[in-house]
């Protein structure tokens, strides 16, 4: 099955800094999504991005499907950006989502 | 429109008991999936239901079971609870078809003592 790897596993930044989170996947996928889990456990969908680039405010994401990776950019980090960021991909053969282990981001004031 | 609703939000059970968690998906969503997340860990896939049928299943013991009703609402049950079952249980729903966004509920926090 597809393997999904996220890096770095942990990231600590000062407020105002920029960051890049990476998601590598081992095979072609139909669907790639980025999620943010806040410290209270709520998972919020950030982007559905099987290919190309999307932007939403201070966040943007780029997926290069041919090279099997996706990047999530966070600019001008705020303390509310803290939490865990997950990427998930959908296998071609079935509808199951395969999840990365996440990147834990801590933004210090 | 209403999001994914999970009940109860918090519960405490003792070892050996059983628990049932409920999930109401977003209206129009027929796929419901369940995940377990233990402290500091990623998401572990439990199972997915579509049209009252289990479509995918994760690697969990038979103590973990689920079902889906005709209105797409889903329940999961854990029997003979163990301390290690303490976790956040997340339910998610999405429309049928590839490439659809998945939406999560707020989760049910289960503590087994």
GROMACS .gro file of C-alpha atoms in nm:
model
  222
    1UNK     CA    1   0.000   0.000   0.000
    2UNK     CA    2   0.086   0.364  -0.019
    3UNK     CA    3   0.331   0.503   0.233
    4UNK     CA    4   0.295   0.862   0.351
    5UNK     CA    5   0.580   1.037   0.526
    6UNK     CA    6   0.572   1.382   0.678
    7UNK     CA    7   0.863   1.600   0.778
    8UNK     CA    8   0.977   1.743   1.003
    9UNK     CA    9   0.807   1.556   1.288
   10UNK     CA   10   0.839   1.857   1.517
   11UNK     CA   11   0.887   2.225   1.452
   12UNK     CA   12   0.922   2.509   1.701
   13UNK     CA   13   0.914   2.865   1.572
   14UNK     CA   14   0.876   3.217   1.697
   15UNK     CA   15   0.565   3.409   1.612
   16UNK     CA   16   0.602   3.580   1.276
   17UNK     CA   17   0.828   3.316   1.124
   18UNK     CA   18   0.752   3.123   0.806
   19UNK     CA   19   0.748   2.746   0.781
   20UNK     CA   20   0.734   2.470   0.522
   21UNK     CA   21   0.590   2.128   0.597
   22UNK     CA   22   0.644   1.838   0.361
   23UNK     CA   23   0.441   1.529   0.272
   24UNK     CA   24   0.593   1.253   0.057
   25UNK     CA   25   0.387   0.967  -0.081
   26UNK     CA   26   0.506   0.649  -0.244
   27UNK     CA   27   0.259   0.601  -0.530
   28UNK     CA   28   0.013   0.788  -0.746
   29UNK     CA   29  -0.288   0.916  -0.560
   30UNK     CA   30  -0.634   1.048  -0.640
   31UNK     CA   31  -0.665   1.283  -0.354
   32UNK     CA   32  -0.437   1.466  -0.114
   33UNK     CA   33  -0.562   1.672   0.175
   34UNK     CA   34  -0.397   1.876   0.448
   35UNK     CA   35  -0.548   1.903   0.794
   36UNK     CA   36  -0.479   2.100   1.108
   37UNK     CA   37  -0.555   1.948   1.447
   38UNK     CA   38  -0.581   2.210   1.718
   39UNK     CA   39  -0.475   2.145   2.078
   40UNK     CA   40  -0.836   2.049   2.165
   41UNK     CA   41  -0.838   1.769   1.910
   42UNK     CA   42  -1.052   1.924   1.640
   43UNK     CA   43  -0.937   1.835   1.289
   44UNK     CA   44  -0.996   2.100   1.026
   45UNK     CA   45  -0.954   2.046   0.656
   46UNK     CA   46  -0.714   2.304   0.513
   47UNK     CA   47  -0.671   2.206   0.151
   48UNK     CA   48  -0.786   1.949  -0.096
   49UNK     CA   49  -0.495   1.956  -0.339
   50UNK     CA   50  -0.420   1.653  -0.558
   51UNK     CA   51  -0.206   1.876  -0.780
   52UNK     CA   52  -0.114   2.238  -0.833
   53UNK     CA   53  -0.110   2.526  -0.589
   54UNK     CA   54  -0.375   2.678  -0.367
   55UNK     CA   55  -0.370   2.966  -0.124
   56UNK     CA   56  -0.591   3.060   0.166
   57UNK     CA   57  -0.476   3.365   0.355
   58UNK     CA   58  -0.141   3.300   0.519
   59UNK     CA   59  -0.151   2.934   0.418
   60UNK     CA   60  -0.071   2.788   0.081
   61UNK     CA   61  -0.008   2.440  -0.050
   62UNK     CA   62   0.159   2.291  -0.353
   63UNK     CA   63   0.140   1.933  -0.474
   64UNK     CA   64   0.373   1.799  -0.742
   65UNK     CA   65   0.198   1.472  -0.820
   66UNK     CA   66   0.461   1.354  -1.070
   67UNK     CA   67   0.729   1.380  -0.802
   68UNK     CA   68   0.499   1.251  -0.527
   69UNK     CA   69   0.522   1.526  -0.272
   70UNK     CA   70   0.320   1.812  -0.131
   71UNK     CA   71   0.426   2.119   0.064
   72UNK     CA   72   0.229   2.328   0.308
   73UNK     CA   73   0.351   2.683   0.363
   74UNK     CA   74   0.260   2.891   0.664
   75UNK     CA   75   0.366   3.255   0.653
   76UNK     CA   76   0.380   3.503   0.941
   77UNK     CA   77   0.301   3.230   1.195
   78UNK     CA   78   0.064   3.304   1.480
   79UNK     CA   79   0.027   3.118   1.809
   80UNK     CA   80  -0.309   2.990   1.687
   81UNK     CA   81  -0.126   2.800   1.413
   82UNK     CA   82   0.008   2.565   1.678
   83UNK     CA   83  -0.108   2.206   1.660
   84UNK     CA   84  -0.047   1.904   1.444
   85UNK     CA   85  -0.060   1.914   1.066
   86UNK     CA   86  -0.154   1.596   0.884
   87UNK     CA   87  -0.160   1.507   0.519
   88UNK     CA   88  -0.373   1.222   0.390
   89UNK     CA   89  -0.391   1.058   0.049
   90UNK     CA   90  -0.651   0.834  -0.113
   91UNK     CA   91  -0.536   0.513  -0.270
   92UNK     CA   92  -0.625   0.442  -0.633
   93UNK     CA   93  -0.746   0.092  -0.551
   94UNK     CA   94  -1.001   0.176  -0.284
   95UNK     CA   95  -1.151   0.467  -0.098
   96UNK     CA   96  -0.933   0.445   0.208
   97UNK     CA   97  -0.737   0.748   0.321
   98UNK     CA   98  -0.377   0.686   0.420
   99UNK     CA   99  -0.245   0.928   0.682
  100UNK     CA  100   0.097   1.063   0.756
  101UNK     CA  101   0.222   1.070   1.114
  102UNK     CA  102   0.188   1.447   1.130
  103UNK     CA  103   0.409   1.748   1.199
  104UNK     CA  104   0.372   1.900   1.543
  105UNK     CA  105   0.410   2.276   1.516
  106UNK     CA  106   0.461   2.500   1.818
  107UNK     CA  107   0.454   2.876   1.768
  108UNK     CA  108   0.603   3.068   2.059
  109UNK     CA  109   0.487   3.423   2.133
  110UNK     CA  110  -2.542   2.318   0.731
  111UNK     CA  111  -2.470   2.115   1.042
  112UNK     CA  112  -2.131   1.950   1.070
  113UNK     CA  113  -2.042   1.602   1.182
  114UNK     CA  114  -2.187   1.543   1.527
  115UNK     CA  115  -2.041   1.298   1.774
  116UNK     CA  116  -2.188   1.192   2.105
  117UNK     CA  117  -2.099   1.170   2.382
  118UNK     CA  118  -1.809   1.414   2.385
  119UNK     CA  119  -1.653   1.285   2.706
  120UNK     CA  120  -1.698   0.963   2.895
  121UNK     CA  121  -1.529   0.755   3.161
  122UNK     CA  122  -1.564   0.379   3.173
  123UNK     CA  123  -1.409   0.103   3.380
  124UNK     CA  124  -1.212  -0.190   3.248
  125UNK     CA  125  -1.429  -0.470   3.121
  126UNK     CA  126  -1.724  -0.249   3.037
  127UNK     CA  127  -1.841  -0.176   2.687
  128UNK     CA  128  -1.906   0.158   2.519
  129UNK     CA  129  -2.106   0.280   2.222
  130UNK     CA  130  -2.020   0.602   2.040
  131UNK     CA  131  -2.247   0.773   1.792
  132UNK     CA  132  -2.180   0.978   1.481
  133UNK     CA  133  -2.422   1.177   1.268
  134UNK     CA  134  -2.265   1.271   0.934
  135UNK     CA  135  -2.321   1.586   0.734
  136UNK     CA  136  -2.649   1.570   0.546
  137UNK     CA  137  -2.596   1.401   0.211
  138UNK     CA  138  -2.275   1.228   0.315
  139UNK     CA  139  -2.304   0.850   0.295
  140UNK     CA  140  -1.949   0.756   0.385
  141UNK     CA  141  -1.859   0.749   0.753
  142UNK     CA  142  -1.519   0.651   0.887
  143UNK     CA  143  -1.384   0.612   1.239
  144UNK     CA  144  -1.037   0.676   1.378
  145UNK     CA  145  -0.863   0.623   1.709
  146UNK     CA  146  -0.604   0.870   1.830
  147UNK     CA  147  -0.407   0.800   2.146
  148UNK     CA  148  -0.216   1.081   2.320
  149UNK     CA  149   0.065   1.212   2.103
  150UNK     CA  150  -0.009   0.965   1.827
  151UNK     CA  151  -0.137   0.990   1.476
  152UNK     CA  152  -0.469   0.872   1.345
  153UNK     CA  153  -0.531   0.500   1.343
  154UNK     CA  154  -0.802   0.395   1.099
  155UNK     CA  155  -1.072   0.175   1.249
  156UNK     CA  156  -1.330   0.125   0.974
  157UNK     CA  157  -1.533   0.293   0.706
  158UNK     CA  158  -1.899   0.244   0.626
  159UNK     CA  159  -2.089   0.326   0.312
  160UNK     CA  160  -2.456   0.251   0.255
  161UNK     CA  161  -2.475   0.038   0.570
  162UNK     CA  162  -2.183  -0.179   0.457
  163UNK     CA  163  -1.835  -0.189   0.601
  164UNK     CA  164  -1.610  -0.098   0.310
  165UNK     CA  165  -1.269  -0.085   0.476
  166UNK     CA  166  -1.135  -0.207   0.805
  167UNK     CA  167  -0.820  -0.122   0.997
  168UNK     CA  168  -0.605  -0.349   1.204
  169UNK     CA  169  -0.795  -0.357   1.531
  170UNK     CA  170  -0.915  -0.653   1.739
  171UNK     CA  171  -1.268  -0.785   1.712
  172UNK     CA  172  -1.363  -0.596   2.029
  173UNK     CA  173  -1.401  -0.295   1.803
  174UNK     CA  174  -1.710  -0.303   1.586
  175UNK     CA  175  -1.936  -0.063   1.410
  176UNK     CA  176  -2.246  -0.027   1.203
  177UNK     CA  177  -2.424   0.223   0.986
  178UNK     CA  178  -2.794   0.286   0.968
  179UNK     CA  179  -3.010   0.366   0.668
  180UNK     CA  180  -2.997   0.738   0.751
  181UNK     CA  181  -2.613   0.716   0.737
  182UNK     CA  182  -2.572   0.765   1.111
  183UNK     CA  183  -2.306   0.536   1.249
  184UNK     CA  184  -2.218   0.381   1.581
  185UNK     CA  185  -1.902   0.214   1.699
  186UNK     CA  186  -1.880  -0.022   1.992
  187UNK     CA  187  -1.588  -0.132   2.200
  188UNK     CA  188  -1.644  -0.432   2.422
  189UNK     CA  189  -1.440  -0.552   2.720
  190UNK     CA  190  -1.263  -0.221   2.754
  191UNK     CA  191  -0.892  -0.212   2.830
  192UNK     CA  192  -0.686   0.074   2.971
  193UNK     CA  193  -0.518   0.110   2.633
  194UNK     CA  194  -0.850   0.193   2.471
  195UNK     CA  195  -0.837   0.535   2.633
  196UNK     CA  196  -0.823   0.769   2.335
  197UNK     CA  197  -0.992   1.029   2.123
  198UNK     CA  198  -1.230   0.862   1.881
  199UNK     CA  199  -1.293   1.064   1.569
  200UNK     CA  200  -1.566   1.023   1.314
  201UNK     CA  201  -1.551   1.168   0.967
  202UNK     CA  202  -1.791   1.187   0.677
  203UNK     CA  203  -1.771   1.268   0.308
  204UNK     CA  204  -1.972   1.247  -0.009
  205UNK     CA  205  -1.941   0.940  -0.225
  206UNK     CA  206  -1.694   0.957  -0.505
  207UNK     CA  207  -1.325   1.004  -0.527
  208UNK     CA  208  -1.160   1.325  -0.438
  209UNK     CA  209  -1.419   1.455  -0.194
  210UNK     CA  210  -1.318   1.646   0.113
  211UNK     CA  211  -1.350   1.464   0.442
  212UNK     CA  212  -1.498   1.642   0.743
  213UNK     CA  213  -1.437   1.547   1.104
  214UNK     CA  214  -1.649   1.569   1.414
  215UNK     CA  215  -1.511   1.705   1.739
  216UNK     CA  216  -1.447   1.357   1.869
  217UNK     CA  217  -1.537   1.151   2.172
  218UNK     CA  218  -1.281   1.145   2.451
  219UNK     CA  219  -1.289   0.803   2.619
  220UNK     CA  220  -1.107   0.737   2.944
  221UNK     CA  221  -1.088   0.382   3.074
  222UNK     CA  222  -1.002   0.347   3.443
   0.00000   0.00000   0.00000
